[in-house]
Amino acid sequence: MSLKGWPGTFKMAECGASGGGSSGDSLDKSITLPPDEIFRNLENAKRFAIDIGGSLTKLAYYSTVQHKVARVRSFDHSGKDAEHDHEPPYEISEQEEFTARLHFIKFENTYIEACLDFIKDHLVNTETKVIQATGGGAYKFKDLIEEKLRLKVDKQDVMTCLIKGCNFVLKNIPQEAFIYQKDSDPEFRFQTNHPNIFPYLLVNIGSGVSIVKVETEDRFEWVGGSSIGGGTFWGLGALLTGTKKFDELLHLASKGQHTNVDMLVQDVYGGAHQTLGLSGNLIASSFGKSATTDKEFSKEDMAKSLLHMISNDIGQLACLHAKLHGLGRVYFGGFFIRGHPVTMRTITYSINFFSKGEVQALFLRHEGYLGAIGAFLKGAEQDNPNQYSWGENYAGSSGLMSTAPELGPTQRARSGTVSSGSGHRGSQGGGLRWAPSTVRETAQCADPSRRRRAFTQLRWGLSGEQKKDVVKRAVASQPDAADAAERAEKFRQKYWNKLQTLRQQPFAYGTLTVRSLLDTREHCLNEFNFPDPYSKVKQQENGVALKCFPGVIRSLDALGWEERQLALVKGLLAGNVFDWGAKAVSDVLESDPQFGFEEAKQKLQERPWLVDSYSKWLQRLKGPPHKCALIFADNSGVDIILGVFPFVRELLFRGTEVILACNSGPALNDVTHSEALIVAERIAAMDPVVHSALREERLLLPLDKGLAALVRERARTWWSSEAWAAPSTPTTTRALHCESLKLAVIKNAWLPSGWRPALSVIFSTTVPAS
């Protein structure tokens, strides 16, 4: 492949996908590679759309990707005595599945012909007759586009595409919008998706500024704008500093001191500013000192002053329109902000100042691609994209070579930008996956003292031993694949590079949690066709635990009521020990195959536990039974079969309905929904209490959207149990609106200070006031 006239340096932000939608990841880097290595996702490129603004051309296209999916299903035991059958409890197979991925690329308009050559060489196929185009360039370059591509340009309304794209990301992409507060902890407060996003104000900052009031999916109105926008910063910045690159100007601004150039209130009033009720540090006149001071100003100071001037102006304009139309939320789109902390802080301060805190400034991770997304969706309407769930992927295209960045993003010269994302679609969901285009730069500039919490999470993910174990399990899960070791090594390299990126930029793609680290690893594994490295381990452990289940139940039934309640709780805790994600445990399980349920009980800390609400829990059990319990299952094998299911059985016996929630996809040795269904089926064959509960739908194992609907249906009278075992300090004080039970076993020696050889136990029950 050749990109005619392309300078050869690319900035890439990558994402991939897993079913059901998950959070996302991007990787910023500057490398020079053969284009075939970068754009391997072009092999199966399908539909595409283009958004041409005043300065940048943005492309959105999708391609199909083939990958493996792990499936489990029961054996046919008809005519066999399952009790004495030595075969595994179910069989595992890997199937090929195609998913769709959405990718983004942007070019400076200077390279519009290179952009069109790229489209012609790789995106135009025999089925393509029309190109969806939006932005002013759809008119300006119409003849050039049609001449070069031999396609009919279908011009889409700019505002319609912009709002369609914005509505889409706000409704579908996890942690798309965020609030930036530099002096807060955390600096980035990411917003959760909510179906009720209307009304809001969208301020799109491209070369100029457009302000749109959005009331519904299809009802919006352009209410104002300004010619002072990103093009102004770029143009004046070039005149003042001689710097022609937008991102270089942002980098200069990040190092400057605007007070050397701007006239402040205290410069005008001296100490009297206090009598006016104004801060002396407020800017009274942008560039005000340049007329009265006889000295040369640095490029950095001038760039900082210019950025403040334009950002303040945009913030005030946005605030005035929000107040005029009675709107409390303002979202900022366009490629002007780019996650730059100075810009976001200035806009936020301006809006807070002029609205007295009544208007909220929110920024978007995909700020620059709203129009391209909208144009793509307009062209894909026959596919009904709204029937799917959408999300981002942490892995990125397998054709993109991941390297940890050595320089800050704004330190890199670049003439064009490649941003790709991907996702897949399925009956249960899947989706678009693409990369954040903004937050990575902000995150890199975060104060290290405010990143300590994120690093605590990351410390676990960076464990070298943990990566080695996953690699070993990945190879073992495909014993007949000759290239398994090679692919596992590629996974290890990619996963390590992703973690290094997160180490430098922990807030780049949303809130950094153990969950996002797990997603990162699983997506990287999927990229190299390892759908479930722990499938064999889970299959074996589930088989062993199922054989022990009848004996555990007989022992529990022989106890008195009060003794049984304590034994059930200890069983939950002991089962939670069997977590291959904790190094201290995996070492024991590797070295001592005989280590089992009873041994785990002996390792538990004696009461009183680290957090001990057992007496309160016991007293609650003496009262009326709970109507419904929602239990989040954790590990396969001993945990769910010998810990969770006996506990579930006791609740069912008391008359409580139970909803058992499991992962839809694999994560270490966590039990998946499909595995839990088989386990429940096998237990029901051994136990009449579980059997009748499944038949009468008093024990339910819903999946994805079914779980959400079921919880909403029974939300008024329910109870929640959380069995979590992340090797980090757990949050036991999270506010819940229902009675809850939280259980954890802290396994890794290096986490709690002064840890004891016994496994520290957290047992916390909460009964909210009525």
mmCIF file of N, CA and C in Angstrom, residues 662-755:
data_model
loop_
_atom_site.group_PDB
_atom_site.id
_atom_site.type_symbol
_atom_site.label_atom_id
_atom_site.label_comp_id
_atom_site.label_asym_id
_atom_site.label_seq_id
_atom_site.Cartn_x
_atom_site.Cartn_y
_atom_site.Cartn_z
ATOM 1 N N CYS A 662 -23.458 -13.731 36.812
ATOM 2 C CA CYS A 662 -22.109 -14.166 36.449
ATOM 3 C C CYS A 662 -21.623 -13.374 35.241
ATOM 4 N N ASN A 663 -20.324 -13.397 35.019
ATOM 5 C CA ASN A 663 -19.745 -12.712 33.864
ATOM 6 C C ASN A 663 -20.292 -13.296 32.565
ATOM 7 N N SER A 664 -20.526 -12.434 31.582
ATOM 8 C CA SER A 664 -20.910 -12.928 30.264
ATOM 9 C C SER A 664 -19.703 -13.477 29.519
ATOM 10 N N GLY A 665 -18.509 -12.984 29.848
ATOM 11 C CA GLY A 665 -17.285 -13.447 29.198
ATOM 12 C C GLY A 665 -16.231 -13.798 30.219
ATOM 13 N N PRO A 666 -15.130 -14.420 29.795
ATOM 14 C CA PRO A 666 -14.105 -14.887 30.729
ATOM 15 C C PRO A 666 -13.266 -13.761 31.313
ATOM 16 N N ALA A 667 -12.796 -13.986 32.530
ATOM 17 C CA ALA A 667 -11.817 -13.131 33.197
ATOM 18 C C ALA A 667 -11.103 -14.008 34.215
ATOM 19 N N LEU A 668 -9.837 -14.331 33.929
ATOM 20 C CA LEU A 668 -9.101 -15.277 34.772
ATOM 21 C C LEU A 668 -9.937 -16.537 34.969
ATOM 22 N N ASN A 669 -10.095 -16.972 36.245
ATOM 23 C CA ASN A 669 -10.877 -18.184 36.502
ATOM 24 C C ASN A 669 -12.280 -17.866 36.997
ATOM 25 N N ASP A 670 -12.767 -16.653 36.720
ATOM 26 C CA ASP A 670 -14.148 -16.330 37.082
ATOM 27 C C ASP A 670 -15.105 -17.241 36.320
ATOM 28 N N VAL A 671 -16.177 -17.640 36.996
ATOM 29 C CA VAL A 671 -17.173 -18.467 36.338
ATOM 30 C C VAL A 671 -17.952 -17.614 35.346
ATOM 31 N N THR A 672 -18.171 -18.130 34.169
ATOM 32 C CA THR A 672 -18.962 -17.419 33.168
ATOM 33 C C THR A 672 -20.412 -17.875 33.240
ATOM 34 N N HIS A 673 -21.268 -17.114 32.593
ATOM 35 C CA HIS A 673 -22.697 -17.426 32.622
ATOM 36 C C HIS A 673 -22.977 -18.816 32.062
ATOM 37 N N SER A 674 -22.356 -19.144 30.935
ATOM 38 C CA SER A 674 -22.612 -20.450 30.315
ATOM 39 C C SER A 674 -22.132 -21.586 31.209
ATOM 40 N N GLU A 675 -20.993 -21.391 31.898
ATOM 41 C CA GLU A 675 -20.506 -22.419 32.826
ATOM 42 C C GLU A 675 -21.429 -22.549 34.030
ATOM 43 N N ALA A 676 -21.913 -21.405 34.535
ATOM 44 C CA ALA A 676 -22.796 -21.431 35.698
ATOM 45 C C ALA A 676 -24.099 -22.163 35.390
ATOM 46 N N LEU A 677 -24.615 -22.023 34.171
ATOM 47 C CA LEU A 677 -25.832 -22.741 33.791
ATOM 48 C C LEU A 677 -25.633 -24.251 33.880
ATOM 49 N N ILE A 678 -24.479 -24.716 33.403
ATOM 50 C CA ILE A 678 -24.193 -26.153 33.445
ATOM 51 C C ILE A 678 -23.996 -26.618 34.882
ATOM 52 N N VAL A 679 -23.274 -25.802 35.674
ATOM 53 C CA VAL A 679 -23.066 -26.141 37.084
ATOM 54 C C VAL A 679 -24.403 -26.234 37.806
ATOM 55 N N ALA A 680 -25.287 -25.269 37.571
ATOM 56 C CA ALA A 680 -26.608 -25.292 38.210
ATOM 57 C C ALA A 680 -27.398 -26.529 37.792
ATOM 58 N N GLU A 681 -27.283 -26.877 36.531
ATOM 59 C CA GLU A 681 -27.976 -28.071 36.024
ATOM 60 C C GLU A 681 -27.464 -29.335 36.708
ATOM 61 N N ARG A 682 -26.155 -29.435 36.879
ATOM 62 C CA ARG A 682 -25.575 -30.622 37.528
ATOM 63 C C ARG A 682 -25.928 -30.671 39.011
ATOM 64 N N ILE A 683 -25.931 -29.508 39.672
ATOM 65 C CA ILE A 683 -26.290 -29.474 41.094
ATOM 66 C C ILE A 683 -27.766 -29.810 41.275
ATOM 67 N N ALA A 684 -28.606 -29.322 40.376
ATOM 68 C CA ALA A 684 -30.048 -29.613 40.462
ATOM 69 C C ALA A 684 -30.307 -31.111 40.364
ATOM 70 N N ALA A 685 -29.468 -31.816 39.593
ATOM 71 C CA ALA A 685 -29.634 -33.269 39.479
ATOM 72 C C ALA A 685 -29.297 -33.983 40.777
ATOM 73 N N MET A 686 -28.549 -33.308 41.666
ATOM 74 C CA MET A 686 -28.152 -33.905 42.940
ATOM 75 C C MET A 686 -28.960 -33.402 44.121
ATOM 76 N N ASP A 687 -29.607 -32.246 43.976
ATOM 77 C CA ASP A 687 -30.241 -31.610 45.131
ATOM 78 C C ASP A 687 -31.669 -31.180 44.800
ATOM 79 N N PRO A 688 -32.667 -31.673 45.528
ATOM 80 C CA PRO A 688 -34.068 -31.331 45.217
ATOM 81 C C PRO A 688 -34.412 -29.875 45.472
ATOM 82 N N VAL A 689 -33.741 -29.211 46.436
ATOM 83 C CA VAL A 689 -34.039 -27.806 46.715
ATOM 84 C C VAL A 689 -33.686 -26.941 45.516
ATOM 85 N N VAL A 690 -32.495 -27.149 44.962
ATOM 86 C CA VAL A 690 -32.063 -26.388 43.791
ATOM 87 C C VAL A 690 -32.891 -26.788 42.572
ATOM 88 N N HIS A 691 -33.197 -28.062 42.464
ATOM 89 C CA HIS A 691 -33.978 -28.543 41.326
ATOM 90 C C HIS A 691 -35.335 -27.856 41.254
ATOM 91 N N SER A 692 -36.064 -27.840 42.373
ATOM 92 C CA SER A 692 -37.395 -27.226 42.371
ATOM 93 C C SER A 692 -37.308 -25.715 42.186
ATOM 94 N N ALA A 693 -36.259 -25.071 42.715
ATOM 95 C CA ALA A 693 -36.106 -23.615 42.566
ATOM 96 C C ALA A 693 -35.875 -23.231 41.113
ATOM 97 N N LEU A 694 -35.092 -24.035 40.403
ATOM 98 C CA LEU A 694 -34.883 -23.758 38.980
ATOM 99 C C LEU A 694 -36.167 -23.977 38.192
ATOM 100 N N ARG A 695 -36.878 -25.044 38.517
ATOM 101 C CA ARG A 695 -38.107 -25.354 37.785
ATOM 102 C C ARG A 695 -39.170 -24.288 38.015
ATOM 103 N N GLU A 696 -39.239 -23.769 39.255
ATOM 104 C CA GLU A 696 -40.252 -22.782 39.610
ATOM 105 C C GLU A 696 -39.784 -21.347 39.388
ATOM 106 N N GLU A 697 -38.573 -21.197 38.845
ATOM 107 C CA GLU A 697 -37.975 -19.882 38.569
ATOM 108 C C GLU A 697 -37.827 -19.041 39.833
ATOM 109 N N ARG A 698 -37.507 -19.703 40.925
ATOM 110 C CA ARG A 698 -37.126 -18.994 42.148
ATOM 111 C C ARG A 698 -35.604 -18.835 42.216
ATOM 112 N N LEU A 699 -34.907 -19.583 41.369
ATOM 113 C CA LEU A 699 -33.476 -19.409 41.162
ATOM 114 C C LEU A 699 -33.276 -19.061 39.701
ATOM 115 N N LEU A 700 -32.725 -17.864 39.447
ATOM 116 C CA LEU A 700 -32.605 -17.345 38.088
ATOM 117 C C LEU A 700 -31.155 -16.984 37.790
ATOM 118 N N LEU A 701 -30.725 -17.294 36.580
ATOM 119 C CA LEU A 701 -29.376 -16.941 36.124
ATOM 120 C C LEU A 701 -29.502 -16.135 34.834
ATOM 121 N N PRO A 702 -29.912 -14.879 34.919
ATOM 122 C CA PRO A 702 -30.106 -14.067 33.709
ATOM 123 C C PRO A 702 -28.772 -13.592 33.150
ATOM 124 N N LEU A 703 -28.815 -13.039 31.950
ATOM 125 C CA LEU A 703 -27.607 -12.558 31.285
ATOM 126 C C LEU A 703 -27.829 -11.161 30.750
ATOM 127 N N ASP A 704 -26.826 -10.307 30.927
ATOM 128 C CA ASP A 704 -26.780 -8.975 30.328
ATOM 129 C C ASP A 704 -28.064 -8.185 30.555
ATOM 130 N N LYS A 705 -28.764 -7.854 29.460
ATOM 131 C CA LYS A 705 -29.948 -7.011 29.573
ATOM 132 C C LYS A 705 -31.046 -7.684 30.383
ATOM 133 N N GLY A 706 -31.089 -9.019 30.353
ATOM 134 C CA GLY A 706 -32.075 -9.730 31.154
ATOM 135 C C GLY A 706 -31.863 -9.505 32.628
ATOM 136 N N LEU A 707 -30.598 -9.412 33.046
ATOM 137 C CA LEU A 707 -30.288 -9.149 34.447
ATOM 138 C C LEU A 707 -30.769 -7.767 34.844
ATOM 139 N N ALA A 708 -30.484 -6.773 34.015
ATOM 140 C CA ALA A 708 -30.897 -5.408 34.331
ATOM 141 C C ALA A 708 -32.412 -5.301 34.454
ATOM 142 N N ALA A 709 -33.119 -5.947 33.526
ATOM 143 C CA ALA A 709 -34.577 -5.895 33.561
ATOM 144 C C ALA A 709 -35.122 -6.573 34.804
ATOM 145 N N LEU A 710 -34.510 -7.686 35.175
ATOM 146 C CA LEU A 710 -34.967 -8.429 36.351
ATOM 147 C C LEU A 710 -34.731 -7.630 37.624
ATOM 148 N N VAL A 711 -33.589 -6.970 37.712
ATOM 149 C CA VAL A 711 -33.281 -6.166 38.892
ATOM 150 C C VAL A 711 -34.252 -4.994 39.000
ATOM 151 N N ARG A 712 -34.538 -4.341 37.860
ATOM 152 C CA ARG A 712 -35.498 -3.233 37.892
ATOM 153 C C ARG A 712 -36.873 -3.718 38.354
ATOM 154 N N GLU A 713 -37.246 -4.900 37.899
ATOM 155 C CA GLU A 713 -38.559 -5.448 38.233
ATOM 156 C C GLU A 713 -38.695 -5.705 39.731
ATOM 157 N N ARG A 714 -37.612 -6.131 40.371
ATOM 158 C CA ARG A 714 -37.693 -6.538 41.775
ATOM 159 C C ARG A 714 -36.911 -5.610 42.693
ATOM 160 N N ALA A 715 -36.657 -4.404 42.234
ATOM 161 C CA ALA A 715 -35.762 -3.495 42.959
ATOM 162 C C ALA A 715 -36.332 -3.014 44.286
ATOM 163 N N ARG A 716 -37.637 -3.085 44.486
ATOM 164 C CA ARG A 716 -38.214 -2.499 45.697
ATOM 165 C C ARG A 716 -37.909 -3.318 46.944
ATOM 166 N N THR A 717 -37.871 -4.622 46.782
ATOM 167 C CA THR A 717 -37.610 -5.473 47.951
ATOM 168 C C THR A 717 -36.575 -6.508 47.567
ATOM 169 N N TRP A 718 -35.346 -6.188 47.761
ATOM 170 C CA TRP A 718 -34.298 -7.121 47.398
ATOM 171 C C TRP A 718 -33.119 -6.984 48.352
ATOM 172 N N TRP A 719 -32.194 -7.862 48.163
ATOM 173 C CA TRP A 719 -30.997 -7.897 48.991
ATOM 174 C C TRP A 719 -29.817 -8.227 48.086
ATOM 175 N N SER A 720 -28.688 -7.654 48.352
ATOM 176 C CA SER A 720 -27.537 -7.813 47.473
ATOM 177 C C SER A 720 -26.372 -8.419 48.231
ATOM 178 N N SER A 721 -25.720 -9.384 47.609
ATOM 179 C CA SER A 721 -24.506 -9.970 48.176
ATOM 180 C C SER A 721 -23.382 -9.814 47.179
ATOM 181 N N GLU A 722 -22.266 -9.303 47.620
ATOM 182 C CA GLU A 722 -21.121 -9.140 46.738
ATOM 183 C C GLU A 722 -19.958 -9.948 47.276
ATOM 184 N N ALA A 723 -19.487 -10.890 46.493
ATOM 185 C CA ALA A 723 -18.295 -11.644 46.868
ATOM 186 C C ALA A 723 -17.180 -11.212 45.937
ATOM 187 N N TRP A 724 -16.333 -10.338 46.406
ATOM 188 C CA TRP A 724 -15.277 -9.831 45.537
ATOM 189 C C TRP A 724 -13.930 -10.101 46.169
ATOM 190 N N ALA A 725 -12.906 -10.214 45.325
ATOM 191 C CA ALA A 725 -11.617 -10.644 45.844
ATOM 192 C C ALA A 725 -10.453 -9.965 45.156
ATOM 193 N N ALA A 726 -10.669 -8.750 44.690
ATOM 194 C CA ALA A 726 -9.562 -8.021 44.069
ATOM 195 C C ALA A 726 -8.501 -7.735 45.108
ATOM 196 N N PRO A 727 -7.222 -7.981 44.812
ATOM 197 C CA PRO A 727 -6.171 -7.785 45.800
ATOM 198 C C PRO A 727 -5.826 -6.319 45.993
ATOM 199 N N SER A 728 -6.791 -5.534 46.319
ATOM 200 C CA SER A 728 -6.577 -4.131 46.630
ATOM 201 C C SER A 728 -7.537 -3.754 47.735
ATOM 202 N N THR A 729 -7.277 -2.634 48.381
ATOM 203 C CA THR A 729 -8.118 -2.253 49.496
ATOM 204 C C THR A 729 -9.552 -2.075 49.038
ATOM 205 N N PRO A 730 -10.490 -2.881 49.547
ATOM 206 C CA PRO A 730 -11.861 -2.802 49.068
ATOM 207 C C PRO A 730 -12.610 -1.637 49.675
ATOM 208 N N THR A 731 -13.606 -1.188 48.960
ATOM 209 C CA THR A 731 -14.460 -0.124 49.464
ATOM 210 C C THR A 731 -15.656 -0.754 50.147
ATOM 211 N N THR A 732 -15.676 -0.748 51.454
ATOM 212 C CA THR A 732 -16.757 -1.400 52.185
ATOM 213 C C THR A 732 -17.824 -0.417 52.608
ATOM 214 N N THR A 733 -17.629 0.844 52.267
ATOM 215 C CA THR A 733 -18.578 1.860 52.723
ATOM 216 C C THR A 733 -19.391 2.450 51.590
ATOM 217 N N ARG A 734 -19.379 1.806 50.422
ATOM 218 C CA ARG A 734 -20.144 2.320 49.290
ATOM 219 C C ARG A 734 -21.628 2.379 49.648
ATOM 220 N N ALA A 735 -22.242 3.498 49.336
ATOM 221 C CA ALA A 735 -23.649 3.672 49.674
ATOM 222 C C ALA A 735 -24.523 2.816 48.769
ATOM 223 N N LEU A 736 -25.392 2.007 49.379
ATOM 224 C CA LEU A 736 -26.346 1.200 48.645
ATOM 225 C C LEU A 736 -27.738 1.495 49.169
ATOM 226 N N HIS A 737 -28.722 1.283 48.315
ATOM 227 C CA HIS A 737 -30.095 1.556 48.699
ATOM 228 C C HIS A 737 -30.841 0.281 49.059
ATOM 229 N N CYS A 738 -30.110 -0.774 49.306
ATOM 230 C CA CYS A 738 -30.733 -2.028 49.714
ATOM 231 C C CYS A 738 -29.824 -2.680 50.750
ATOM 232 N N GLU A 739 -30.350 -3.665 51.426
ATOM 233 C CA GLU A 739 -29.523 -4.422 52.359
ATOM 234 C C GLU A 739 -28.448 -5.137 51.564
ATOM 235 N N SER A 740 -27.240 -5.148 52.073
ATOM 236 C CA SER A 740 -26.145 -5.734 51.294
ATOM 237 C C SER A 740 -25.206 -6.526 52.189
ATOM 238 N N LEU A 741 -24.540 -7.466 51.579
ATOM 239 C CA LEU A 741 -23.535 -8.276 52.259
ATOM 240 C C LEU A 741 -22.305 -8.312 51.376
ATOM 241 N N LYS A 742 -21.172 -7.876 51.915
ATOM 242 C CA LYS A 742 -19.926 -7.844 51.151
ATOM 243 C C LYS A 742 -18.916 -8.758 51.827
ATOM 244 N N LEU A 743 -18.325 -9.633 51.011
ATOM 245 C CA LEU A 743 -17.361 -10.585 51.525
ATOM 246 C C LEU A 743 -16.076 -10.503 50.718
ATOM 247 N N ALA A 744 -14.960 -10.601 51.390
ATOM 248 C CA ALA A 744 -13.678 -10.601 50.691
ATOM 249 C C ALA A 744 -12.639 -11.307 51.529
ATOM 250 N N VAL A 745 -11.682 -11.895 50.846
ATOM 251 C CA VAL A 745 -10.512 -12.488 51.500
ATOM 252 C C VAL A 745 -9.291 -11.851 50.864
ATOM 253 N N ILE A 746 -8.530 -11.111 51.668
ATOM 254 C CA ILE A 746 -7.337 -10.437 51.151
ATOM 255 C C ILE A 746 -6.201 -11.449 51.164
ATOM 256 N N LYS A 747 -5.654 -11.718 49.979
ATOM 257 C CA LYS A 747 -4.775 -12.868 49.808
ATOM 258 C C LYS A 747 -3.296 -12.516 49.664
ATOM 259 N N ASN A 748 -3.010 -11.353 49.114
ATOM 260 C CA ASN A 748 -1.620 -11.037 48.794
ATOM 261 C C ASN A 748 -0.922 -10.344 49.952
ATOM 262 N N ALA A 749 0.237 -10.835 50.300
ATOM 263 C CA ALA A 749 0.926 -10.372 51.503
ATOM 264 C C ALA A 749 1.307 -8.911 51.445
ATOM 265 N N TRP A 750 1.580 -8.374 50.274
ATOM 266 C CA TRP A 750 2.116 -7.018 50.194
ATOM 267 C C TRP A 750 1.054 -5.949 50.245
ATOM 268 N N LEU A 751 -0.220 -6.301 50.342
ATOM 269 C CA LEU A 751 -1.243 -5.261 50.312
ATOM 270 C C LEU A 751 -1.526 -4.625 51.660
ATOM 271 N N PRO A 752 -2.077 -5.330 52.633
ATOM 272 C CA PRO A 752 -2.333 -4.667 53.915
ATOM 273 C C PRO A 752 -1.056 -4.588 54.727
ATOM 274 N N SER A 753 -0.807 -3.446 55.354
ATOM 275 C CA SER A 753 0.393 -3.312 56.174
ATOM 276 C C SER A 753 0.255 -4.224 57.383
ATOM 277 N N GLY A 754 1.356 -4.897 57.726
ATOM 278 C CA GLY A 754 1.354 -5.770 58.878
ATOM 279 C C GLY A 754 0.438 -6.967 58.701
ATOM 280 N N TRP A 755 0.408 -7.505 57.485
ATOM 281 C CA TRP A 755 -0.505 -8.622 57.230
ATOM 282 C C TRP A 755 -0.097 -9.828 58.043
#
